[in-house]
C-alpha cells in the first residue's frame, strides 16, 4: 500500500477547487492516506458522476486513513486518494455516499511526484447517476443555482402563478400564462444560460425572503 502524509482535505458532495474553500468548511488535516494510481478515463468518470464502489476495492483501504486529533490518532473507515499522474482526487465514502475533495496546489504536486513511481491499476465501480456538468461555475454560482432551483420547486408546489409570471417577464421580457411553460423555460435557461438569468432569479428570491 502506498501512502501520502500530512495533507488538508475539504470534502463535499460538490467538488470545489481549492480557491473556493471557505474558512468555515470542515477542512480536515490528514496524517496518512492511501494512494492509488488509476487511468485518466476512470478518474474522469469518478470525478464527474455518482459512483458506487465494489467492496473488494473498499476493503483495500478500510480504516487505513489517519487523522490528526490532538494527542490521539483517529481513523476514517473509507478514504483514499486517486490519481492518474496529472490530477488527484480525494474520496470519502460513508453511508453509501461519496464525497470528494481537491488538494491544495503544493500538496497535489507532491502527490503527482509519487504517482510517477506507482503501477496503474483498474478499480471496480458502477455509475449510479450521471452528474450534471457545472461547467466553469464558481462555488458561489453553484450554490446560487441550487438555491434558485429549490425556490422554483417551492413556487411550483405552492402554485404561485403570479410570482412565476413575474419571473418569466423579468427574465425573458415577455408574458406567459402557462405555469408548465414558465417552469420549463426557466429550467432550460438555467441549464443553458445561467449567466443571463441567475442573478435576476436570485435577487427576486432574496427580496421575497427578506420581506417575509
Tab-separated table of C-alpha atoms in Angstrom:
chain	number	residue	atom	x	y	z
A	1	UNK	CA	0.000	0.000	0.000
A	2	UNK	CA	1.250	3.476	-0.933
A	3	UNK	CA	0.547	6.434	1.345
A	4	UNK	CA	0.633	10.210	1.328
A	5	UNK	CA	1.253	12.083	4.575
A	6	UNK	CA	0.091	15.340	6.126
A	7	UNK	CA	-2.378	16.953	3.710
A	8	UNK	CA	-5.526	19.069	4.033
A	9	UNK	CA	-8.833	17.910	2.530
A	10	UNK	CA	-12.256	19.521	2.220
A	11	UNK	CA	-14.985	17.002	1.393
A	12	UNK	CA	-18.320	17.959	-0.162
A	13	UNK	CA	-20.990	16.434	-2.395
A	14	UNK	CA	-19.937	19.030	-4.964
A	15	UNK	CA	-16.272	19.110	-5.897
A	16	UNK	CA	-14.799	22.562	-5.232
A	17	UNK	CA	-11.415	23.863	-6.338
A	18	UNK	CA	-9.111	24.879	-3.517
A	19	UNK	CA	-9.671	28.606	-4.173
A	20	UNK	CA	-13.386	28.067	-3.452
A	21	UNK	CA	-12.772	26.633	0.010
A	22	UNK	CA	-14.396	28.657	2.788
A	23	UNK	CA	-12.905	29.286	6.247
A	24	UNK	CA	-15.974	27.716	7.878
A	25	UNK	CA	-15.691	24.485	5.853
A	26	UNK	CA	-14.862	21.315	7.732
A	27	UNK	CA	-11.269	21.131	6.470
A	28	UNK	CA	-9.500	18.094	7.906
A	29	UNK	CA	-5.803	17.522	8.492
A	30	UNK	CA	-4.982	14.035	7.262
A	31	UNK	CA	-1.949	12.365	8.786
A	32	UNK	CA	-1.809	9.387	6.428
A	33	UNK	CA	-3.947	8.330	3.442
A	34	UNK	CA	-3.732	5.509	0.832
A	35	UNK	CA	-2.962	6.457	-2.764
A	36	UNK	CA	-3.997	4.568	-5.914
A	37	UNK	CA	-2.943	5.263	-9.485
A	38	UNK	CA	-5.750	4.734	-12.000
A	39	UNK	CA	-6.440	5.565	-15.639
A	40	UNK	CA	-7.428	9.052	-16.724
A	41	UNK	CA	-10.744	7.710	-18.003
A	42	UNK	CA	-11.612	6.163	-14.646
A	43	UNK	CA	-10.593	9.285	-12.773
A	44	UNK	CA	-12.803	11.401	-15.037
A	45	UNK	CA	-15.818	9.116	-14.518
A	46	UNK	CA	-15.373	9.045	-10.747
A	47	UNK	CA	-14.867	12.795	-10.604
A	48	UNK	CA	-17.909	13.674	-12.694
A	49	UNK	CA	-20.547	11.121	-11.640
A	50	UNK	CA	-22.263	9.493	-8.682
A	51	UNK	CA	-20.366	6.260	-8.063
A	52	UNK	CA	-20.783	3.021	-6.122
A	53	UNK	CA	-17.504	1.189	-5.497
A	54	UNK	CA	-17.010	-2.543	-5.423
A	55	UNK	CA	-16.484	-3.952	-1.911
A	56	UNK	CA	-13.208	-5.566	-2.973
A	57	UNK	CA	-11.757	-2.145	-3.702
A	58	UNK	CA	-13.142	-0.625	-0.490
A	59	UNK	CA	-11.574	-3.406	1.568
A	60	UNK	CA	-8.142	-2.435	0.282
A	61	UNK	CA	-8.128	0.858	2.197
A	62	UNK	CA	-10.608	0.237	5.015
A	63	UNK	CA	-9.519	2.033	8.214
A	64	UNK	CA	-6.165	2.990	6.718
A	65	UNK	CA	-6.626	6.776	6.680
A	66	UNK	CA	-5.443	8.540	9.821
A	67	UNK	CA	-6.365	11.990	11.124
A	68	UNK	CA	-4.520	14.310	13.471
A	69	UNK	CA	-6.655	14.685	16.601
A	70	UNK	CA	-4.725	16.289	19.439
A	71	UNK	CA	-2.551	13.621	21.013
A	72	UNK	CA	-4.618	10.819	19.518
A	73	UNK	CA	-4.930	9.311	16.064
A	74	UNK	CA	-8.394	8.843	14.575
A	75	UNK	CA	-9.235	6.633	11.641
A	76	UNK	CA	-11.615	7.125	8.720
A	77	UNK	CA	-13.202	3.892	7.549
A	78	UNK	CA	-13.171	4.573	3.806
A	79	UNK	CA	-10.993	7.378	2.484
A	80	UNK	CA	-8.311	7.448	-0.206
A	81	UNK	CA	-6.576	9.383	-2.974
A	82	UNK	CA	-6.923	8.561	-6.670
A	83	UNK	CA	-4.588	9.965	-9.310
A	84	UNK	CA	-3.820	9.477	-12.983
A	85	UNK	CA	-0.482	11.277	-12.794
A	86	UNK	CA	-1.941	14.601	-13.946
A	87	UNK	CA	-4.674	15.201	-11.369
A	88	UNK	CA	-5.533	13.916	-7.894
A	89	UNK	CA	-8.918	13.358	-6.283
A	90	UNK	CA	-9.671	12.509	-2.648
A	91	UNK	CA	-12.687	10.351	-1.783
A	92	UNK	CA	-14.639	9.919	1.438
A	93	UNK	CA	-17.198	7.088	1.364
A	94	UNK	CA	-19.738	6.965	4.186
A	95	UNK	CA	-23.252	5.505	4.374
A	96	UNK	CA	-23.235	4.786	0.630
A	97	UNK	CA	-22.410	8.417	-0.146
A	98	UNK	CA	-19.241	9.557	-1.866
A	99	UNK	CA	-17.850	12.993	-1.067
A	100	UNK	CA	-14.902	14.419	-2.968
A	101	UNK	CA	-12.100	16.884	-2.423
A	102	UNK	CA	-9.371	18.538	-4.435
A	103	UNK	CA	-5.964	19.153	-2.865
A	104	UNK	CA	-4.023	22.326	-2.278
A	105	UNK	CA	-1.705	23.020	-5.206
A	106	UNK	CA	1.613	22.401	-3.453
A	107	UNK	CA	0.326	19.206	-1.846
A	108	UNK	CA	-1.022	17.891	-5.141
A	109	UNK	CA	2.342	18.485	-6.814
A	110	UNK	CA	3.955	16.316	-4.149
A	111	UNK	CA	1.377	13.582	-4.760
A	112	UNK	CA	1.959	13.684	-8.518
A	113	UNK	CA	5.678	13.110	-7.982
A	114	UNK	CA	4.890	9.970	-6.002
A	115	UNK	CA	2.373	8.746	-8.603
A	116	UNK	CA	5.067	8.589	-11.310
A	117	UNK	CA	6.610	5.664	-9.418
A	118	UNK	CA	3.364	3.704	-8.988
A	119	UNK	CA	1.856	0.960	-11.099
A	120	UNK	CA	-1.508	1.782	-12.625
A	121	UNK	CA	-4.432	-0.367	-11.531
A	122	UNK	CA	-8.067	-0.769	-12.509
A	123	UNK	CA	-10.739	-0.411	-9.844
A	124	UNK	CA	-14.315	-1.700	-9.967
A	125	UNK	CA	-17.305	0.627	-9.615
A	126	UNK	CA	-20.714	1.404	-11.031
A	127	UNK	CA	-22.015	4.756	-12.238
A	128	UNK	CA	-25.271	5.352	-10.377
A	129	UNK	CA	-26.130	8.715	-11.852
A	130	UNK	CA	-24.577	10.910	-14.469
A	131	UNK	CA	-23.798	14.184	-12.730
A	132	UNK	CA	-24.864	17.471	-14.207
A	133	UNK	CA	-21.984	19.389	-15.736
A	134	UNK	CA	-21.438	22.639	-13.793
A	135	UNK	CA	-19.051	23.955	-16.435
A	136	UNK	CA	-16.850	26.740	-15.143
A	137	UNK	CA	-19.181	27.975	-12.413
A	138	UNK	CA	-17.617	29.127	-9.156
A	139	UNK	CA	-18.712	27.683	-5.836
A	140	UNK	CA	-20.867	30.757	-5.222
A	141	UNK	CA	-22.608	30.291	-8.581
A	142	UNK	CA	-23.148	26.575	-7.983
A	143	UNK	CA	-24.700	27.206	-4.578
A	144	UNK	CA	-26.787	30.057	-6.009
A	145	UNK	CA	-28.134	27.764	-8.722
A	146	UNK	CA	-29.077	25.095	-6.179
A	147	UNK	CA	-30.941	27.709	-4.120
A	148	UNK	CA	-32.774	29.017	-7.195
A	149	UNK	CA	-33.894	25.533	-8.196
A	150	UNK	CA	-35.162	24.833	-4.669
A	151	UNK	CA	-37.144	28.073	-4.701
A	152	UNK	CA	-38.598	27.412	-8.148
A	153	UNK	CA	-39.716	23.984	-6.971
A	154	UNK	CA	-41.372	25.610	-3.960
A	155	UNK	CA	-43.251	28.091	-6.184
A	156	UNK	CA	-44.402	25.188	-8.324
A	157	UNK	CA	-45.661	23.236	-5.308
A	158	UNK	CA	-47.419	26.317	-3.927
A	159	UNK	CA	-48.927	27.043	-7.352
A	160	UNK	CA	-47.639	30.631	-7.044
A	161	UNK	CA	-48.554	31.508	-10.608
A	162	UNK	CA	-48.362	35.306	-10.210
A	163	UNK	CA	-44.798	35.141	-8.925
A	164	UNK	CA	-43.850	32.745	-11.716
A	165	UNK	CA	-45.373	35.079	-14.321
A	166	UNK	CA	-43.390	37.970	-12.863
A	167	UNK	CA	-40.156	35.987	-13.002
A	168	UNK	CA	-40.812	34.974	-16.590
A	169	UNK	CA	-41.317	38.570	-17.680
A	170	UNK	CA	-38.213	39.711	-15.793
A	171	UNK	CA	-36.072	37.030	-17.429
A	172	UNK	CA	-37.465	36.983	-20.979
A	173	UNK	CA	-39.231	40.368	-21.312
A	174	UNK	CA	-42.477	38.752	-22.439
A	175	UNK	CA	-45.644	37.418	-20.848
A	176	UNK	CA	-46.567	33.790	-20.410
A	177	UNK	CA	-49.703	32.297	-18.820
A	178	UNK	CA	-48.815	28.606	-18.718
A	179	UNK	CA	-47.175	27.545	-15.465
A	180	UNK	CA	-45.693	24.479	-17.164
A	181	UNK	CA	-44.072	26.536	-19.930
A	182	UNK	CA	-42.770	29.117	-17.443
A	183	UNK	CA	-41.063	26.446	-15.381
A	184	UNK	CA	-39.807	24.610	-18.459
A	185	UNK	CA	-38.279	27.755	-19.971
A	186	UNK	CA	-36.720	28.860	-16.683
A	187	UNK	CA	-35.179	25.430	-16.098
A	188	UNK	CA	-33.874	25.343	-19.665
A	189	UNK	CA	-32.345	28.810	-19.309
A	190	UNK	CA	-30.703	27.825	-16.026
A	191	UNK	CA	-29.141	24.831	-17.766
A	192	UNK	CA	-28.007	26.675	-20.888
A	193	UNK	CA	-27.617	30.332	-19.982
A	194	UNK	CA	-27.218	30.680	-16.233
A	195	UNK	CA	-25.184	33.886	-16.517
A	196	UNK	CA	-28.075	35.803	-18.083
A	197	UNK	CA	-30.866	34.929	-15.633
A	198	UNK	CA	-29.190	33.578	-12.500
A	199	UNK	CA	-28.655	36.976	-10.873
A	200	UNK	CA	-32.232	38.096	-11.674
A	201	UNK	CA	-33.782	34.991	-10.155
A	202	UNK	CA	-31.500	35.099	-7.135
A	203	UNK	CA	-32.271	38.791	-6.483
A	204	UNK	CA	-36.011	38.058	-6.613
A	205	UNK	CA	-35.816	35.175	-4.143
A	206	UNK	CA	-33.592	37.171	-1.786
A	207	UNK	CA	-36.109	40.029	-1.908
A	208	UNK	CA	-39.139	37.891	-1.065
A	209	UNK	CA	-37.121	36.121	1.634
A	210	UNK	CA	-36.278	39.370	3.437
A	211	UNK	CA	-39.838	40.668	3.082
A	212	UNK	CA	-41.367	37.744	4.969
